[in-house]
Tab-separated table of C-alpha atoms in Angstrom:
chain	number	residue	atom	x	y	z
E	1	UNK	CA	-69.807	-59.697	-158.302
E	2	UNK	CA	-71.011	-56.736	-160.327
E	3	UNK	CA	-69.363	-58.261	-163.371
E	4	UNK	CA	-72.165	-60.854	-163.537
E	5	UNK	CA	-74.531	-60.084	-166.422
E	6	UNK	CA	-77.418	-57.831	-165.517
E	7	UNK	CA	-80.808	-59.478	-165.126
E	8	UNK	CA	-82.582	-56.244	-164.352
E	9	UNK	CA	-81.632	-52.685	-164.867
E	10	UNK	CA	-83.226	-49.308	-164.425
E	11	UNK	CA	-82.065	-46.060	-165.965
E	12	UNK	CA	-83.232	-42.745	-164.554
E	13	UNK	CA	-86.392	-44.472	-163.450
E	14	UNK	CA	-88.970	-42.106	-162.087
E	15	UNK	CA	-92.350	-43.419	-161.023
E	16	UNK	CA	-95.273	-42.428	-158.884
E	17	UNK	CA	-98.984	-42.103	-158.467
E	18	UNK	CA	-101.097	-39.075	-159.285
E	19	UNK	CA	-98.947	-36.051	-158.591
E	20	UNK	CA	-96.557	-37.792	-156.197
E	21	UNK	CA	-93.243	-39.191	-157.344
E	22	UNK	CA	-92.490	-42.339	-155.357
E	23	UNK	CA	-89.247	-43.131	-157.135
E	24	UNK	CA	-86.732	-40.562	-158.302
E	25	UNK	CA	-84.038	-41.201	-160.851
E	26	UNK	CA	-83.246	-44.771	-159.897
E	27	UNK	CA	-80.198	-46.216	-161.643
E	28	UNK	CA	-79.809	-49.769	-160.522
E	29	UNK	CA	-78.314	-52.917	-161.970
E	30	UNK	CA	-79.302	-56.284	-160.558
E	31	UNK	CA	-76.941	-59.109	-161.464
E	32	UNK	CA	-78.110	-62.502	-162.609
E	33	UNK	CA	-78.547	-65.470	-160.293
E	34	UNK	CA	-78.009	-63.593	-157.094
E	35	UNK	CA	-80.309	-62.428	-154.357
E	36	UNK	CA	-80.665	-58.687	-154.161
E	37	UNK	CA	-82.544	-57.249	-151.200
E	38	UNK	CA	-84.324	-53.898	-151.179
E	39	UNK	CA	-84.355	-52.349	-147.747
E	40	UNK	CA	-85.580	-49.036	-146.408
E	41	UNK	CA	-88.251	-47.556	-144.162
E	42	UNK	CA	-91.926	-47.896	-145.062
E	43	UNK	CA	-92.884	-45.686	-147.953
E	44	UNK	CA	-89.369	-45.466	-149.344
E	45	UNK	CA	-90.489	-46.898	-152.672
E	46	UNK	CA	-88.988	-50.366	-152.507
E	47	UNK	CA	-92.247	-52.177	-153.349
E	48	UNK	CA	-93.053	-49.725	-156.132
E	49	UNK	CA	-89.594	-50.329	-157.574
E	50	UNK	CA	-90.042	-54.088	-157.302
E	51	UNK	CA	-93.379	-53.863	-159.081
E	52	UNK	CA	-91.876	-51.897	-161.954
E	53	UNK	CA	-89.969	-54.994	-163.004
E	54	UNK	CA	-93.093	-56.918	-163.982
E	55	UNK	CA	-95.379	-53.932	-164.476
E	56	UNK	CA	-97.557	-54.711	-161.504
E	57	UNK	CA	-98.051	-50.995	-160.900
E	58	UNK	CA	-99.632	-50.373	-164.274
E	59	UNK	CA	-103.208	-50.964	-163.240
E	60	UNK	CA	-102.949	-48.893	-160.049
E	61	UNK	CA	-104.738	-45.571	-160.144
E	62	UNK	CA	-102.663	-42.657	-161.386
E	63	UNK	CA	-99.496	-44.650	-161.938
E	64	UNK	CA	-96.906	-42.939	-164.074
E	65	UNK	CA	-93.383	-43.806	-165.057
E	66	UNK	CA	-90.443	-42.300	-166.849
E	67	UNK	CA	-87.053	-43.766	-167.632
E	68	UNK	CA	-86.130	-47.298	-168.516
E	69	UNK	CA	-86.738	-50.703	-166.960
E	70	UNK	CA	-84.723	-53.405	-168.689
E	71	UNK	CA	-85.366	-57.100	-168.204
E	72	UNK	CA	-82.427	-59.037	-169.597
E	73	UNK	CA	-81.730	-56.005	-171.724
E	74	UNK	CA	-85.263	-55.720	-173.052
E	75	UNK	CA	-87.434	-52.699	-172.291
E	76	UNK	CA	-90.209	-53.962	-170.017
E	77	UNK	CA	-92.480	-51.109	-171.046
E	78	UNK	CA	-91.981	-51.574	-174.772
E	79	UNK	CA	-95.517	-51.981	-176.185
E	80	UNK	CA	-94.259	-54.837	-178.345
E	81	UNK	CA	-93.261	-56.798	-175.210
E	82	UNK	CA	-96.422	-58.762	-174.320
E	83	UNK	CA	-97.310	-58.470	-170.670
E	84	UNK	CA	-97.922	-62.227	-170.365
E	85	UNK	CA	-94.435	-62.902	-171.678
E	86	UNK	CA	-92.911	-60.380	-169.289
E	87	UNK	CA	-94.743	-61.887	-166.322
E	88	UNK	CA	-93.762	-65.422	-167.252
E	89	UNK	CA	-90.137	-64.238	-167.242
E	90	UNK	CA	-90.513	-62.237	-164.061
E	91	UNK	CA	-92.492	-64.138	-161.438
E	92	UNK	CA	-93.777	-62.652	-158.222
E	93	UNK	CA	-94.632	-63.788	-154.719
E	94	UNK	CA	-96.456	-61.559	-152.280
E	95	UNK	CA	-96.405	-60.749	-148.605
E	96	UNK	CA	-99.287	-63.006	-147.674
E	97	UNK	CA	-99.516	-66.464	-149.190
E	98	UNK	CA	-102.306	-66.361	-151.760
E	99	UNK	CA	-102.967	-69.874	-153.030
E	100	UNK	CA	-105.946	-70.303	-155.324
E	101	UNK	CA	-108.909	-72.228	-153.877
E	102	UNK	CA	-107.837	-75.318	-155.765
E	103	UNK	CA	-105.698	-78.385	-155.244
E	104	UNK	CA	-101.985	-78.135	-154.629
E	105	UNK	CA	-101.279	-79.573	-158.074
E	106	UNK	CA	-103.670	-77.230	-159.874
E	107	UNK	CA	-102.177	-74.240	-158.106
E	108	UNK	CA	-98.782	-75.143	-159.509
E	109	UNK	CA	-99.992	-76.003	-162.991
E	110	UNK	CA	-102.088	-72.852	-163.226
E	111	UNK	CA	-99.564	-70.783	-165.202
E	112	UNK	CA	-98.670	-73.462	-167.746
E	113	UNK	CA	-102.365	-74.311	-168.244
E	114	UNK	CA	-103.098	-70.630	-168.852
E	115	UNK	CA	-100.267	-70.635	-171.364
E	116	UNK	CA	-101.951	-73.504	-173.205
E	117	UNK	CA	-100.172	-76.586	-171.927
E	118	UNK	CA	-102.727	-79.453	-171.967
E	119	UNK	CA	-100.719	-82.675	-171.865
E	120	UNK	CA	-101.325	-84.199	-168.388
E	121	UNK	CA	-97.925	-85.889	-168.387
E	122	UNK	CA	-96.161	-82.596	-169.117
E	123	UNK	CA	-98.207	-80.817	-166.487
E	124	UNK	CA	-97.515	-83.529	-163.910
E	125	UNK	CA	-93.836	-83.265	-164.606
E	126	UNK	CA	-93.921	-79.491	-164.264
E	127	UNK	CA	-95.801	-79.774	-160.977
E	128	UNK	CA	-93.252	-82.163	-159.518
E	129	UNK	CA	-90.244	-80.226	-160.784
E	130	UNK	CA	-91.604	-76.912	-159.516
E	131	UNK	CA	-92.538	-78.321	-156.121
E	132	UNK	CA	-89.079	-79.846	-155.826
E	133	UNK	CA	-87.422	-76.552	-156.671
E	134	UNK	CA	-89.559	-74.852	-154.055
E	135	UNK	CA	-88.505	-77.596	-151.624
E	136	UNK	CA	-92.113	-78.559	-151.000
E	137	UNK	CA	-92.342	-81.833	-152.916
E	138	UNK	CA	-91.485	-84.173	-150.063
E	139	UNK	CA	-94.089	-82.560	-147.852
E	140	UNK	CA	-96.965	-82.718	-150.364
E	141	UNK	CA	-96.237	-85.500	-152.836
E	142	UNK	CA	-98.832	-87.779	-151.216
E	143	UNK	CA	-101.604	-85.213	-151.259
E	144	UNK	CA	-101.231	-83.298	-154.498
E	145	UNK	CA	-104.970	-83.184	-154.926
E	146	UNK	CA	-105.735	-81.879	-151.491
E	147	UNK	CA	-106.775	-78.268	-151.134
E	148	UNK	CA	-103.922	-75.780	-151.010
E	149	UNK	CA	-105.581	-74.296	-147.932
E	150	UNK	CA	-104.664	-77.382	-145.944
E	151	UNK	CA	-101.046	-76.327	-146.044
E	152	UNK	CA	-99.397	-74.312	-143.302
E	153	UNK	CA	-98.528	-70.660	-143.959
E	154	UNK	CA	-94.910	-71.437	-144.735
E	155	UNK	CA	-95.903	-74.283	-147.051
E	156	UNK	CA	-98.455	-72.049	-148.785
E	157	UNK	CA	-95.745	-69.485	-149.396
E	158	UNK	CA	-93.458	-72.129	-150.894
E	159	UNK	CA	-96.436	-73.304	-152.963
E	160	UNK	CA	-96.735	-69.763	-154.318
E	161	UNK	CA	-93.048	-69.910	-155.215
E	162	UNK	CA	-93.611	-73.271	-156.957
E	163	UNK	CA	-96.568	-71.770	-158.818
E	164	UNK	CA	-94.409	-68.879	-159.980
E	165	UNK	CA	-91.582	-71.235	-160.959
E	166	UNK	CA	-93.871	-73.422	-163.083
E	167	UNK	CA	-94.037	-70.669	-165.704
E	168	UNK	CA	-90.259	-70.853	-166.039
E	169	UNK	CA	-89.248	-67.362	-164.913
E	170	UNK	CA	-85.583	-66.383	-164.818
E	171	UNK	CA	-86.384	-63.708	-162.313
E	172	UNK	CA	-88.412	-63.935	-159.129
E	173	UNK	CA	-89.701	-60.910	-157.240
E	174	UNK	CA	-90.493	-61.473	-153.577
E	175	UNK	CA	-92.354	-58.775	-151.683
E	176	UNK	CA	-91.762	-59.417	-147.976
E	177	UNK	CA	-92.410	-63.120	-148.449
E	178	UNK	CA	-91.699	-64.064	-144.843
E	179	UNK	CA	-93.457	-61.271	-142.995
E	180	UNK	CA	-96.418	-63.503	-142.141
E	181	UNK	CA	-94.313	-66.538	-141.190
E	182	UNK	CA	-92.911	-67.821	-137.912
E	183	UNK	CA	-89.120	-68.149	-137.499
E	184	UNK	CA	-88.970	-71.816	-138.503
E	185	UNK	CA	-91.082	-71.344	-141.632
E	186	UNK	CA	-88.997	-68.254	-142.376
E	187	UNK	CA	-85.772	-70.226	-142.103
E	188	UNK	CA	-87.144	-72.879	-144.455
E	189	UNK	CA	-88.261	-70.224	-146.942
E	190	UNK	CA	-84.872	-68.526	-146.815
E	191	UNK	CA	-83.196	-71.854	-147.472
E	192	UNK	CA	-85.437	-72.322	-150.503
E	193	UNK	CA	-84.659	-68.841	-151.777
E	194	UNK	CA	-80.916	-69.365	-151.375
E	195	UNK	CA	-81.081	-72.668	-153.227
E	196	UNK	CA	-83.150	-71.109	-156.027
E	197	UNK	CA	-80.664	-68.297	-156.479
E	198	UNK	CA	-78.298	-70.758	-158.160
E	199	UNK	CA	-80.566	-70.712	-161.196
E	200	UNK	CA	-82.917	-67.762	-160.780
E	201	UNK	CA	-82.350	-64.073	-160.114
E	202	UNK	CA	-84.148	-63.073	-156.957
E	203	UNK	CA	-85.169	-59.630	-155.802
E	204	UNK	CA	-86.378	-59.520	-152.244
E	205	UNK	CA	-88.127	-56.654	-150.509
E	206	UNK	CA	-87.739	-57.022	-146.775
E	207	UNK	CA	-88.245	-55.063	-143.590
E	208	UNK	CA	-86.121	-57.529	-141.748
E	209	UNK	CA	-82.501	-56.404	-141.865
E	210	UNK	CA	-81.324	-59.695	-140.434
E	211	UNK	CA	-83.090	-61.477	-143.259
E	212	UNK	CA	-81.288	-59.336	-145.820
E	213	UNK	CA	-78.048	-60.040	-143.963
E	214	UNK	CA	-78.726	-63.779	-143.998
E	215	UNK	CA	-79.749	-64.329	-147.595
E	216	UNK	CA	-79.001	-61.377	-149.850
E	217	UNK	CA	-75.784	-61.305	-151.833
E	218	UNK	CA	-76.356	-57.658	-152.572
E	219	UNK	CA	-78.501	-55.046	-150.895
E	220	UNK	CA	-79.979	-51.801	-152.138
E	221	UNK	CA	-81.028	-49.172	-149.600
E	222	UNK	CA	-83.816	-46.828	-150.629
E	223	UNK	CA	-84.912	-43.737	-148.804
E	224	UNK	CA	-87.613	-41.261	-149.817
E	225	UNK	CA	-87.739	-42.651	-153.316
E	226	UNK	CA	-84.010	-42.478	-153.900
E	227	UNK	CA	-81.477	-45.228	-154.202
E	228	UNK	CA	-79.032	-44.224	-151.484
E	229	UNK	CA	-76.597	-47.076	-151.702
E	230	UNK	CA	-76.229	-50.468	-153.321
E	231	UNK	CA	-73.535	-53.064	-152.852
E	232	UNK	CA	-72.418	-56.361	-151.434
E	233	UNK	CA	-74.518	-57.029	-148.359
E	234	UNK	CA	-71.726	-57.945	-145.955
E	235	UNK	CA	-69.671	-54.908	-146.905
E	236	UNK	CA	-72.640	-52.582	-146.674
E	237	UNK	CA	-73.836	-53.924	-143.358
E	238	UNK	CA	-70.373	-53.660	-141.837
E	239	UNK	CA	-69.261	-50.367	-143.331
E	240	UNK	CA	-71.852	-48.499	-145.383
E	241	UNK	CA	-70.543	-45.716	-147.579
E	242	UNK	CA	-73.433	-43.359	-146.959
E	243	UNK	CA	-74.335	-41.691	-143.725
E	244	UNK	CA	-78.055	-42.313	-144.287
E	245	UNK	CA	-77.442	-46.031	-144.691
E	246	UNK	CA	-75.390	-45.991	-141.504
E	247	UNK	CA	-78.208	-44.318	-139.625
E	248	UNK	CA	-80.836	-46.678	-140.959
E	249	UNK	CA	-78.846	-49.834	-140.254
E	250	UNK	CA	-78.076	-48.748	-136.720
E	251	UNK	CA	-81.729	-48.002	-136.060
E	252	UNK	CA	-81.423	-44.243	-135.766
E	253	UNK	CA	-84.484	-43.905	-137.956
E	254	UNK	CA	-86.856	-46.099	-139.890
O	1	UNK	CA	-84.708	-41.421	-129.902
O	2	UNK	CA	-82.442	-42.973	-127.292
O	3	UNK	CA	-81.378	-46.330	-128.546
O	4	UNK	CA	-81.004	-49.150	-126.072
O	5	UNK	CA	-77.867	-50.316	-127.843
O	6	UNK	CA	-76.318	-46.914	-127.161
O	7	UNK	CA	-76.157	-47.631	-123.444
O	8	UNK	CA	-74.648	-51.047	-124.054
O	9	UNK	CA	-71.998	-49.591	-126.341
O	10	UNK	CA	-71.186	-46.844	-123.840
O	11	UNK	CA	-70.828	-49.522	-121.191
O	12	UNK	CA	-68.430	-51.458	-123.403
O	13	UNK	CA	-66.365	-48.352	-124.074
O	14	UNK	CA	-66.277	-47.603	-120.374
O	15	UNK	CA	-65.029	-51.092	-119.614
O	16	UNK	CA	-62.223	-50.760	-122.151
O	17	UNK	CA	-61.349	-47.364	-120.715
O	18	UNK	CA	-61.089	-48.905	-117.257
O	19	UNK	CA	-58.933	-51.705	-118.614
O	20	UNK	CA	-56.720	-49.194	-120.424
O	21	UNK	CA	-56.272	-47.230	-117.202
O	22	UNK	CA	-55.224	-50.360	-115.354
O	23	UNK	CA	-52.824	-51.359	-118.123
O	24	UNK	CA	-51.322	-47.882	-118.157
O	25	UNK	CA	-50.703	-48.088	-114.407
O	26	UNK	CA	-49.024	-51.466	-114.844
O	27	UNK	CA	-46.744	-50.022	-117.483
O	28	UNK	CA	-45.887	-46.948	-115.426
O	29	UNK	CA	-45.133	-49.145	-112.428
O	30	UNK	CA	-42.890	-51.399	-114.521
O	31	UNK	CA	-40.935	-48.440	-115.859
O	32	UNK	CA	-40.530	-47.156	-112.312
O	33	UNK	CA	-39.205	-50.562	-111.287
O	34	UNK	CA	-36.454	-50.124	-113.863
O	35	UNK	CA	-35.621	-46.446	-113.582
O	36	UNK	CA	-35.918	-46.168	-109.801
O	37	UNK	CA	-34.625	-49.707	-109.175
O	38	UNK	CA	-37.802	-50.441	-107.254
O	39	UNK	CA	-38.290	-54.179	-106.579
O	40	UNK	CA	-41.627	-53.647	-104.855
O	41	UNK	CA	-42.999	-51.949	-107.965
O	42	UNK	CA	-41.776	-54.865	-110.101
O	43	UNK	CA	-43.461	-57.408	-107.828
O	44	UNK	CA	-46.677	-55.400	-107.870
O	45	UNK	CA	-46.719	-55.474	-111.679
O	46	UNK	CA	-46.243	-59.231	-111.763
O	47	UNK	CA	-48.961	-59.781	-109.174
O	48	UNK	CA	-51.334	-57.369	-110.918
O	49	UNK	CA	-51.352	-59.153	-114.257
O	50	UNK	CA	-54.108	-61.577	-113.246
O	51	UNK	CA	-56.492	-58.661	-112.892
O	52	UNK	CA	-55.801	-57.526	-116.455
O	53	UNK	CA	-56.398	-61.032	-117.785
O	54	UNK	CA	-59.726	-61.068	-115.980
O	55	UNK	CA	-60.651	-57.765	-117.562
O	56	UNK	CA	-59.973	-59.139	-121.001
O	57	UNK	CA	-62.339	-62.029	-120.333
O	58	UNK	CA	-64.928	-59.575	-119.011
O	59	UNK	CA	-64.703	-57.531	-122.212
O	60	UNK	CA	-65.182	-60.671	-124.319
O	61	UNK	CA	-68.217	-61.692	-122.335
O	62	UNK	CA	-69.724	-58.261	-122.689
O	63	UNK	CA	-69.148	-58.307	-126.440
O	64	UNK	CA	-70.817	-61.685	-126.926
O	65	UNK	CA	-73.794	-60.525	-124.932
O	66	UNK	CA	-74.055	-57.345	-126.963
O	67	UNK	CA	-73.943	-59.218	-130.268
O	68	UNK	CA	-76.592	-61.699	-129.157
O	69	UNK	CA	-78.925	-59.106	-127.699
O	70	UNK	CA	-78.541	-56.164	-130.016
O	71	UNK	CA	-77.296	-57.615	-133.307
O	72	UNK	CA	-75.296	-54.512	-134.075
O	73	UNK	CA	-74.882	-53.331	-137.655
O	74	UNK	CA	-72.784	-50.764	-139.484
O	75	UNK	CA	-70.887	-48.473	-137.117
O	76	UNK	CA	-72.246	-50.273	-134.063
O	77	UNK	CA	-70.931	-53.530	-135.481
O	78	UNK	CA	-67.537	-52.004	-136.202
O	79	UNK	CA	-67.398	-50.632	-132.677
O	80	UNK	CA	-68.028	-54.046	-131.176
O	81	UNK	CA	-65.489	-55.729	-133.458
O	82	UNK	CA	-62.956	-53.009	-132.715
O	83	UNK	CA	-63.455	-53.409	-128.981
O	84	UNK	CA	-62.894	-57.140	-129.377
O	85	UNK	CA	-59.573	-56.493	-131.061
O	86	UNK	CA	-58.434	-53.750	-128.729
O	87	UNK	CA	-58.818	-55.778	-125.549
O	88	UNK	CA	-56.159	-58.351	-126.530
O	89	UNK	CA	-53.863	-55.505	-127.602
O	90	UNK	CA	-54.228	-53.959	-124.159
O	91	UNK	CA	-53.693	-57.308	-122.518
O	92	UNK	CA	-50.458	-57.669	-124.461
O	93	UNK	CA	-49.301	-54.241	-123.311
O	94	UNK	CA	-49.779	-55.508	-119.768
O	95	UNK	CA	-47.739	-58.603	-120.640
O	96	UNK	CA	-44.933	-56.340	-121.795
O	97	UNK	CA	-45.162	-54.535	-118.475
O	98	UNK	CA	-44.625	-57.900	-116.783
O	99	UNK	CA	-41.621	-58.625	-119.022
O	100	UNK	CA	-40.145	-55.251	-118.119
O	101	UNK	CA	-40.769	-55.876	-114.406
O	102	UNK	CA	-39.014	-59.245	-114.622
O	103	UNK	CA	-35.968	-57.696	-116.237
O	104	UNK	CA	-36.040	-54.965	-113.569
O	105	UNK	CA	-35.784	-57.617	-110.844
O	106	UNK	CA	-32.647	-58.998	-112.544
O	107	UNK	CA	-31.118	-55.571	-113.106
O	108	UNK	CA	-31.764	-54.394	-109.578
O	109	UNK	CA	-29.463	-57.086	-108.200
O	110	UNK	CA	-26.492	-55.572	-110.020
O	111	UNK	CA	-24.926	-52.107	-110.104
O	112	UNK	CA	-26.384	-49.803	-112.750
O	113	UNK	CA	-24.755	-50.113	-116.135
O	114	UNK	CA	-25.302	-46.499	-117.100
O	115	UNK	CA	-27.617	-43.621	-116.347
O	116	UNK	CA	-30.952	-43.709	-118.136
O	117	UNK	CA	-31.355	-41.154	-120.894
O	118	UNK	CA	-33.481	-42.358	-123.754
O	119	UNK	CA	-35.340	-45.175	-121.994
O	120	UNK	CA	-37.591	-42.994	-119.776
O	121	UNK	CA	-38.468	-40.829	-122.774
O	122	UNK	CA	-39.243	-43.900	-124.833
O	123	UNK	CA	-41.422	-45.275	-122.027
O	124	UNK	CA	-43.319	-41.991	-121.768
O	125	UNK	CA	-43.939	-41.851	-125.486
O	126	UNK	CA	-45.024	-45.494	-125.803
O	127	UNK	CA	-47.324	-45.129	-122.820
O	128	UNK	CA	-48.788	-41.893	-124.179
O	129	UNK	CA	-49.439	-43.656	-127.487
O	130	UNK	CA	-51.507	-46.302	-125.728
O	131	UNK	CA	-53.424	-43.649	-123.830
O	132	UNK	CA	-54.029	-41.557	-126.954
O	133	UNK	CA	-55.098	-44.611	-128.961
O	134	UNK	CA	-57.717	-45.485	-126.367
O	135	UNK	CA	-58.897	-41.878	-126.159
O	136	UNK	CA	-59.232	-41.882	-129.948
O	137	UNK	CA	-61.301	-45.045	-129.681
O	138	UNK	CA	-63.618	-43.648	-127.063
O	139	UNK	CA	-64.014	-40.330	-128.894
O	140	UNK	CA	-64.239	-41.991	-132.317
O	141	UNK	CA	-61.487	-39.664	-133.518
O	142	UNK	CA	-59.744	-41.023	-136.620
O	143	UNK	CA	-57.413	-38.024	-136.951
O	144	UNK	CA	-56.094	-38.562	-133.422
O	145	UNK	CA	-55.665	-42.264	-134.201
O	146	UNK	CA	-53.643	-41.450	-137.301
O	147	UNK	CA	-51.391	-39.191	-135.223
O	148	UNK	CA	-50.651	-42.122	-132.916
O	149	UNK	CA	-49.747	-44.294	-135.887
O	150	UNK	CA	-47.341	-41.611	-137.069
O	151	UNK	CA	-45.509	-41.648	-133.716
O	152	UNK	CA	-44.525	-45.262	-134.038
O	153	UNK	CA	-41.491	-44.368	-136.154
O	154	UNK	CA	-40.168	-42.153	-133.366
O	155	UNK	CA	-40.306	-45.023	-130.899
O	156	UNK	CA	-38.658	-47.314	-133.418
O	157	UNK	CA	-35.841	-44.775	-133.802
O	158	UNK	CA	-35.317	-44.655	-130.040
O	159	UNK	CA	-35.216	-48.418	-129.913
O	160	UNK	CA	-32.552	-48.399	-132.609
O	161	UNK	CA	-30.526	-45.803	-130.707
O	162	UNK	CA	-30.659	-47.769	-127.460
O	163	UNK	CA	-29.665	-50.915	-129.313
O	164	UNK	CA	-26.574	-49.253	-130.823
O	165	UNK	CA	-25.508	-47.692	-127.575
O	166	UNK	CA	-25.831	-50.959	-125.638
O	167	UNK	CA	-23.907	-52.734	-128.379
O	168	UNK	CA	-20.876	-50.512	-127.738
O	169	UNK	CA	-21.008	-51.369	-124.022
O	170	UNK	CA	-21.124	-55.067	-124.788
O	171	UNK	CA	-18.256	-54.848	-127.276
O	172	UNK	CA	-16.066	-52.934	-124.863
O	173	UNK	CA	-16.654	-55.158	-121.859
O	174	UNK	CA	-18.159	-58.627	-122.042
O	175	UNK	CA	-19.112	-58.460	-118.347
O	176	UNK	CA	-21.792	-55.893	-119.202
O	177	UNK	CA	-23.583	-58.324	-121.516
O	178	UNK	CA	-26.197	-59.680	-119.041
O	179	UNK	CA	-27.235	-56.172	-117.963
O	180	UNK	CA	-27.127	-54.800	-121.494
O	181	UNK	CA	-29.298	-57.681	-122.669
O	182	UNK	CA	-31.815	-57.027	-119.905
O	183	UNK	CA	-31.984	-53.382	-120.946
O	184	UNK	CA	-32.339	-54.391	-124.570
O	185	UNK	CA	-35.266	-56.632	-123.709
O	186	UNK	CA	-36.887	-53.745	-121.878
O	187	UNK	CA	-36.422	-51.446	-124.863
O	188	UNK	CA	-37.813	-54.172	-127.077
O	189	UNK	CA	-40.899	-54.452	-124.860
O	190	UNK	CA	-41.456	-50.711	-125.009
O	191	UNK	CA	-41.135	-50.806	-128.770
O	192	UNK	CA	-43.794	-53.526	-128.809
O	193	UNK	CA	-46.054	-51.457	-126.594
O	194	UNK	CA	-45.916	-48.723	-129.222
O	195	UNK	CA	-46.779	-51.344	-131.843
O	196	UNK	CA	-49.846	-52.353	-129.843
O	197	UNK	CA	-50.883	-48.709	-129.655
O	198	UNK	CA	-50.473	-48.534	-133.416
O	199	UNK	CA	-52.676	-51.619	-133.842
O	200	UNK	CA	-55.333	-50.060	-131.677
O	201	UNK	CA	-55.170	-46.832	-133.660
O	202	UNK	CA	-55.534	-48.646	-136.959
O	203	UNK	CA	-58.630	-50.293	-135.571
O	204	UNK	CA	-59.988	-46.900	-134.594
O	205	UNK	CA	-59.550	-45.630	-138.147
O	206	UNK	CA	-61.520	-48.652	-139.354
O	207	UNK	CA	-64.173	-47.982	-136.760
O	208	UNK	CA	-64.625	-44.361	-137.758
O	209	UNK	CA	-64.033	-44.439	-141.482
O	210	UNK	CA	-64.822	-48.038	-142.344
O	211	UNK	CA	-61.438	-48.232	-144.039
O	212	UNK	CA	-58.831	-50.825	-143.205
O	213	UNK	CA	-55.417	-49.151	-143.012
O	214	UNK	CA	-53.524	-52.150	-141.707
O	215	UNK	CA	-50.599	-53.478	-143.695
O	216	UNK	CA	-50.384	-50.277	-145.686
O	217	UNK	CA	-47.229	-48.952	-144.196
O	218	UNK	CA	-44.209	-48.714	-146.445
O	219	UNK	CA	-41.204	-50.938	-145.711
O	220	UNK	CA	-39.932	-50.760	-142.171
O	221	UNK	CA	-43.304	-51.443	-140.595
O	222	UNK	CA	-43.977	-54.388	-138.398
O	223	UNK	CA	-45.899	-57.444	-139.502
């Protein structure tokens, strides 16, 4: 499994805000076209780590970083790597669905339009393809011009995935994407994520250990800003190597 | 913080401990049936087997409930899986006790072939291995479990010795064959009991260390 090419990689990554280091010396390799889950108690740094991969932390007050973040081998923080290009390669979906106050179709075509695509036929094709990949097409194909707010929470979240996919990312970052969804919508979202992982690398931050167990091929456990353990999910959840992981998984803290 | 799952796991361990105690009594009774030529003991073993089977089912039910309710992970998960594997091992030990009791009933109808020398020692050791394996499980003691595994060779050696000795009886006098065979089957059962204890101990090592040590023994092992 680890022999798969690396989609993302950090080397001695240290990051934080103001005078507080949130991440300490993270060395992590995330293989291509697999789902990797980040788990750990609140404040362990998993969201900060996730946001390093598409530089979402940059505009936050007092953010600092040291060490490398490589996206398909390329330094994400290299000044010659345009941010727009990085973000089109590394898409992101957040905890709460955040559709734009526009139609379903325009939500999906937003990225490509921003990137300068004007041809309506091309845009229409992108909208359909992205909605299909997000497994939302069949549910919305007859109302593409309806407001995105008409969709249920789970559908909105899949719309956000479709919107991210429309820019053609090879990597998708998901920050607790199911935390606001009911079990059925969660199951549907997980199914979508699993299907997508055939073609896209997915990094998933989750508080739900069962969710990590269900969908993640690999899991990384973070605690107090350190990467404690990383490995195949089933192996880690059955027999973690580290005592801290053991204690977290069995609910002794966290 | 007292975890709710802790109580459930303790309950499961307790149930296995109870089952182990019952199985141990069955085995002791079966050995007595042979050594003391006690038909009543043999009949009691045969009648008591239903209770052990029921226990095994009870353990299974408890395990399913625990998985559904608590969704155990890591060590908790290994404990539940280990318990699920130990119960059938214990049940099989009880089956061997029944086999021994059945042979005792046959033997007791004929004059003794020879005085018992190795057999009672072998029975004590095999029985102690089961007891120690279960104690290691309850205490989560991998070192103790490994010591049980190491004792298996001793039981195997005794089995070998009994086999050779009985062979000489059978070669000298064909009329001893039915009794010698019955004794051989008993020795074979005891050897299997030690194997079950070894299985249990290997599971305990997995439980504690997360490492699977099955099928690692050099040539001469079972399997």
